[in-house]
Coordinates of C-alpha atoms and ligand atoms in Angstrom, one line a residue:
M1 CA 116.6 112.6 98.0
K2 CA 116.3 113.3 101.6
F3 CA 115.4 110.3 103.4
K4 CA 114.3 110.5 107.1
F5 CA 113.9 107.8 109.5
L6 CA 111.0 108.7 111.7
G7 CA 109.9 105.8 114.0
T8 CA 111.8 102.7 113.5
A9 CA 110.7 100.1 115.8
A10 CA 108.1 97.0 115.5
F11 CA 104.9 97.2 116.8
E12 CA 105.7 97.3 120.4
G13 CA 108.1 100.0 120.5
I14 CA 111.2 100.2 122.2
P15 CA 111.2 100.2 125.2
A16 CA 107.9 98.2 124.7
L17 CA 104.2 99.7 125.9
F18 CA 103.7 97.6 129.5
C19 CA 106.8 95.5 129.4
N20 CA 109.4 94.7 131.9
C21 CA 111.7 92.9 130.2
E22 CA 115.2 92.9 131.7
R23 CA 115.8 94.6 127.7
C24 CA 113.2 97.7 128.3
R25 CA 114.4 98.0 131.8
Q26 CA 118.1 98.6 130.5
I27 CA 117.0 100.7 127.8
R28 CA 114.7 102.9 130.1
Q29 CA 117.8 103.7 131.8
T30 CA 120.0 104.7 129.4
G31 CA 117.5 106.4 126.5
G32 CA 119.3 107.6 123.3
R33 CA 118.8 105.8 120.3
S34 CA 117.3 102.4 121.5
V35 CA 114.1 104.3 122.0
R36 CA 112.4 103.8 119.4
T37 CA 108.8 104.9 118.2
R38 CA 106.9 102.9 115.3
T39 CA 108.3 103.0 112.1
Q40 CA 107.5 105.7 109.3
A41 CA 109.7 107.9 106.8
I42 CA 109.4 110.6 104.9
I43 CA 111.2 111.6 101.7
N44 CA 112.0 114.8 100.7
D45 CA 109.6 116.4 103.0
D46 CA 106.4 115.8 101.2
L47 CA 106.0 111.7 100.5
L48 CA 105.3 110.0 103.5
V49 CA 106.1 105.8 104.3
D50 CA 103.2 104.5 106.7
F51 CA 100.9 106.2 109.2
P52 CA 101.4 104.5 112.9
A53 CA 99.6 106.1 116.0
D54 CA 102.9 107.6 116.6
T55 CA 102.6 109.8 113.3
V56 CA 101.4 112.6 115.9
S57 CA 104.6 112.6 117.6
H58 CA 107.0 111.9 115.0
V59 CA 105.1 115.3 113.4
L60 CA 105.7 116.9 116.5
S61 CA 109.2 115.8 117.5
N62 CA 110.5 116.9 113.8
N63 CA 108.3 120.0 112.7
I64 CA 106.7 118.2 109.7
D65 CA 104.0 120.3 108.0
L66 CA 101.9 117.4 106.8
G67 CA 100.5 120.3 104.2
K68 CA 103.2 119.3 102.2
V69 CA 102.7 115.7 101.9
K70 CA 100.3 114.7 99.0
N71 CA 100.9 111.2 99.4
C72 CA 101.2 108.3 101.6
L73 CA 102.7 104.3 100.8
I74 CA 101.1 102.1 103.0
T75 CA 103.3 98.8 103.4
H76 CA 100.2 96.7 104.9
S77 CA 97.3 97.0 107.2
H78 CA 99.1 96.3 110.2
S79 CA 98.0 98.9 113.3
D80 CA 101.9 100.1 113.7
H81 CA 102.3 100.8 110.0
L82 CA 98.2 101.9 109.3
Y83 CA 96.4 103.7 112.4
T84 CA 92.9 104.7 110.2
E85 CA 91.5 106.4 113.5
D86 CA 94.0 109.4 112.8
I87 CA 93.2 109.4 109.1
T88 CA 89.7 110.9 110.3
I89 CA 91.3 113.6 111.8
L90 CA 91.2 115.1 108.5
A91 CA 87.0 115.2 108.7
G92 CA 85.7 118.9 109.8
G93 CA 86.3 120.2 113.4
F94 CA 89.4 118.4 114.0
S95 CA 91.5 120.2 111.7
Y96 CA 91.6 123.1 109.2
P97 CA 93.7 122.0 106.3
A98 CA 93.7 124.1 102.8
P99 CA 90.7 124.2 100.8
D100 CA 92.4 122.6 98.2
Y101 CA 94.4 119.9 100.7
E102 CA 94.2 116.2 99.7
I103 CA 96.1 113.1 100.5
T104 CA 96.4 110.0 98.4
F105 CA 97.2 106.6 100.6
F106 CA 98.1 104.4 98.3
A107 CA 97.8 100.4 99.8
S108 CA 97.0 97.1 98.7
E109 CA 93.2 96.1 98.3
I110 CA 93.0 94.2 101.7
A111 CA 95.4 96.9 103.5
G112 CA 93.6 99.4 102.3
K113 CA 89.6 98.3 103.5
G114 CA 90.4 100.5 106.3
I115 CA 90.9 103.3 104.4
E116 CA 88.2 102.5 101.8
R117 CA 85.4 103.2 104.7
L118 CA 86.5 106.3 105.7
L119 CA 86.0 107.8 102.0
K120 CA 82.6 108.7 102.2
D121 CA 83.0 111.4 105.4
I122 CA 86.9 112.4 104.6
P123 CA 86.4 113.9 101.3
K124 CA 90.2 115.1 101.3
A125 CA 91.7 111.1 101.9
K126 CA 91.9 109.8 98.6
L127 CA 93.2 106.1 97.9
H128 CA 94.6 104.2 95.0
T129 CA 94.5 100.5 95.4
V130 CA 98.1 98.8 94.5
K131 CA 99.3 95.2 93.5
E132 CA 102.3 93.7 93.0
F133 CA 104.6 94.9 90.4
D134 CA 102.5 97.9 89.5
V135 CA 104.5 100.9 88.8
V136 CA 102.4 104.2 90.0
G137 CA 103.3 107.3 89.4
A138 CA 102.7 110.0 92.7
D139 CA 103.7 113.5 92.2
K140 CA 107.2 113.3 91.2
Y141 CA 107.7 109.9 92.5
T142 CA 107.6 106.1 90.3
V143 CA 106.4 103.7 93.3
T144 CA 107.3 100.6 92.2
V145 CA 105.1 97.9 94.1
L146 CA 106.9 94.2 94.9
P147 CA 105.3 91.5 97.1
A148 CA 106.2 90.9 100.8
I149 CA 106.3 88.1 102.6
H150 CA 104.5 88.7 105.6
D151 CA 101.2 88.1 107.5
E152 CA 98.9 87.7 103.9
H153 CA 95.6 89.0 105.8
S154 CA 97.5 92.5 106.1
G155 CA 98.1 92.8 102.3
P156 CA 101.8 93.6 102.9
V157 CA 104.0 95.4 100.1
I158 CA 107.1 96.5 99.9
Y159 CA 108.0 99.4 97.7
Q160 CA 111.2 100.2 95.5
I161 CA 110.7 104.4 95.4
T162 CA 112.4 106.8 92.5
D163 CA 112.4 110.4 92.4
G164 CA 114.1 110.6 88.9
E165 CA 117.4 110.6 90.7
K166 CA 117.4 108.2 93.3
T167 CA 116.2 105.3 94.1
V168 CA 115.3 103.8 97.7
L169 CA 114.1 100.4 98.7
Y170 CA 112.1 99.8 101.2
A171 CA 111.6 96.4 102.8
L172 CA 110.4 96.5 106.2
D173 CA 107.7 93.5 107.7
T174 CA 108.6 91.1 105.0
H175 CA 111.2 88.0 104.6
F176 CA 114.3 87.5 102.9
P177 CA 112.4 89.1 99.4
R178 CA 111.4 86.8 97.4
D179 CA 112.0 84.4 93.4
D180 CA 110.0 87.0 91.7
I181 CA 111.3 90.1 93.2
W182 CA 114.6 88.8 92.3
E183 CA 114.1 88.1 88.8
Y184 CA 112.2 91.1 88.0
W185 CA 115.3 93.1 89.5
E186 CA 117.2 91.1 86.7
K187 CA 115.0 92.0 84.4
T188 CA 114.6 95.4 85.1
K189 CA 118.0 96.5 86.6
P190 CA 117.4 98.7 89.1
H191 CA 120.0 100.8 90.9
F192 CA 119.8 101.6 94.2
D193 CA 121.0 104.2 96.0
L194 CA 119.3 103.4 99.6
V195 CA 118.3 100.0 100.8
V196 CA 115.7 99.9 104.4
M197 CA 115.9 96.4 105.3
D198 CA 113.6 94.9 108.2
C199 CA 115.3 93.9 111.0
T200 CA 112.6 92.4 113.3
N201 CA 115.2 89.9 115.3
A202 CA 118.2 92.0 115.3
L203 CA 120.8 89.3 115.6
R204 CA 118.7 86.5 116.6
P205 CA 118.6 83.4 113.7
M206 CA 114.9 83.8 111.9
N207 CA 112.8 80.8 114.0
Y208 CA 109.7 81.9 111.8
V209 CA 108.7 83.5 108.4
G210 CA 107.9 87.0 108.3
H211 CA 110.6 89.4 109.5
M212 CA 114.2 89.5 108.8
S213 CA 117.6 89.6 111.3
L214 CA 121.0 91.3 110.7
F215 CA 122.0 87.5 108.8
E216 CA 119.4 87.8 106.5
N217 CA 119.8 91.7 105.7
A218 CA 123.5 90.7 105.2
E219 CA 122.6 88.5 102.8
M220 CA 120.4 90.8 100.7
K221 CA 123.6 93.2 100.4
K222 CA 125.5 90.2 99.1
R223 CA 122.9 89.6 96.8
M224 CA 121.6 92.5 95.7
T225 CA 125.6 93.6 94.6
K226 CA 126.3 90.4 93.0
M227 CA 123.3 91.0 90.7
G228 CA 124.5 94.9 89.8
I229 CA 121.8 96.9 91.1
A230 CA 123.6 97.9 94.4
D231 CA 127.6 98.6 94.5
E232 CA 129.6 100.5 97.3
K233 CA 128.1 103.9 96.7
T234 CA 124.7 101.8 98.2
V235 CA 123.8 103.2 101.3
F236 CA 122.7 99.5 103.3
V237 CA 120.4 100.2 106.6
S238 CA 118.5 97.9 109.6
N239 CA 115.3 99.1 110.3
H240 CA 111.8 97.9 112.0
F241 CA 113.3 96.3 115.6
S242 CA 111.9 94.8 118.3
H243 CA 112.5 94.1 122.5
N244 CA 112.7 90.6 121.5
G245 CA 115.3 90.7 119.3
L246 CA 118.9 89.6 120.2
N247 CA 121.1 92.3 120.8
V248 CA 119.0 95.3 120.0
P249 CA 120.2 98.2 122.3
Y250 CA 121.7 100.1 119.4
E251 CA 125.2 100.2 121.2
E252 CA 125.1 96.4 121.0
F253 CA 123.6 96.2 117.2
A254 CA 125.1 98.8 115.0
P255 CA 129.1 97.7 116.0
E256 CA 128.1 94.1 114.0
A257 CA 125.5 95.9 111.5
A258 CA 129.1 97.8 111.0
K259 CA 131.0 94.6 110.2
Q260 CA 128.6 93.6 107.2
G261 CA 128.7 97.5 106.0
I262 CA 125.5 98.0 107.5
L263 CA 123.9 100.9 109.2
T264 CA 121.9 100.5 111.9
S265 CA 118.9 103.3 111.7
Y266 CA 117.3 104.9 114.5
D267 CA 114.6 107.9 115.2
G268 CA 115.4 111.2 113.7
M269 CA 118.3 110.1 111.3
E270 CA 118.2 111.7 108.1
I271 CA 120.3 110.5 104.9
E272 CA 121.2 113.0 102.3
L273 CA 121.8 110.5 98.9
Ligands
ZN301 ZN1 105.7 96.3 111.9
ZN302 ZN1 110.8 94.2 127.0
ZN303 ZN1 103.5 93.4 110.5

């Protein structure tokens, strides 16, 4: 499985739009891996995870052919993960996809509302509504839908994705996983090859519910390994960074994550599993 991080920032991007904070000023100077667009990923060139406004820039900078992408997993309705306006580009006149082209968006009932209102005018867009602990098929992928601890008005879920050989956990915009997820894993005993974890707070200890910092990421790694659903070959990656996080520049954060055996994402990072 090939997993590519197209964007790796939280809602504001890094440097954040309009921002004159010390971090953003510093990163505008240094550039490099600290510059981040909003989160999106692509698996094997044909399965998209999330659909932010930065999709246009990701497709251009990574030379992606969306004609090959038939499925898109939506984590929740926040606009850094789902920018429905750009789905309307599928309508006649804005683009000319192949006659048989269709793309299915997988989303919870709440997150799917914004997509549902478009379906009548955009027959090439399909919606597959999912709920927590559903196991659904998306072409060659089997996708398990797990609950997220995040703004409940956004219909948040996280995804466990397998292509039949390798298995990924995509856990963005969530707090430390809920007890019922650990119980589910205890029962089903999956084996994860890649674990992508929310790290909005970077090195700042969490002082609210809904995201994670490196401390929760390290705890997740420890607990998954102890449970036997991850091992020394499992790749753990911190992702979804905000300029409000502490020590968020790549050069400051990555060595601290490395001490925990965790990689630090950057836009364009590719992992071959
Ligand atoms: Zn987000
Ligand atoms: Zn800033
Ligand atoms: Zn969110």
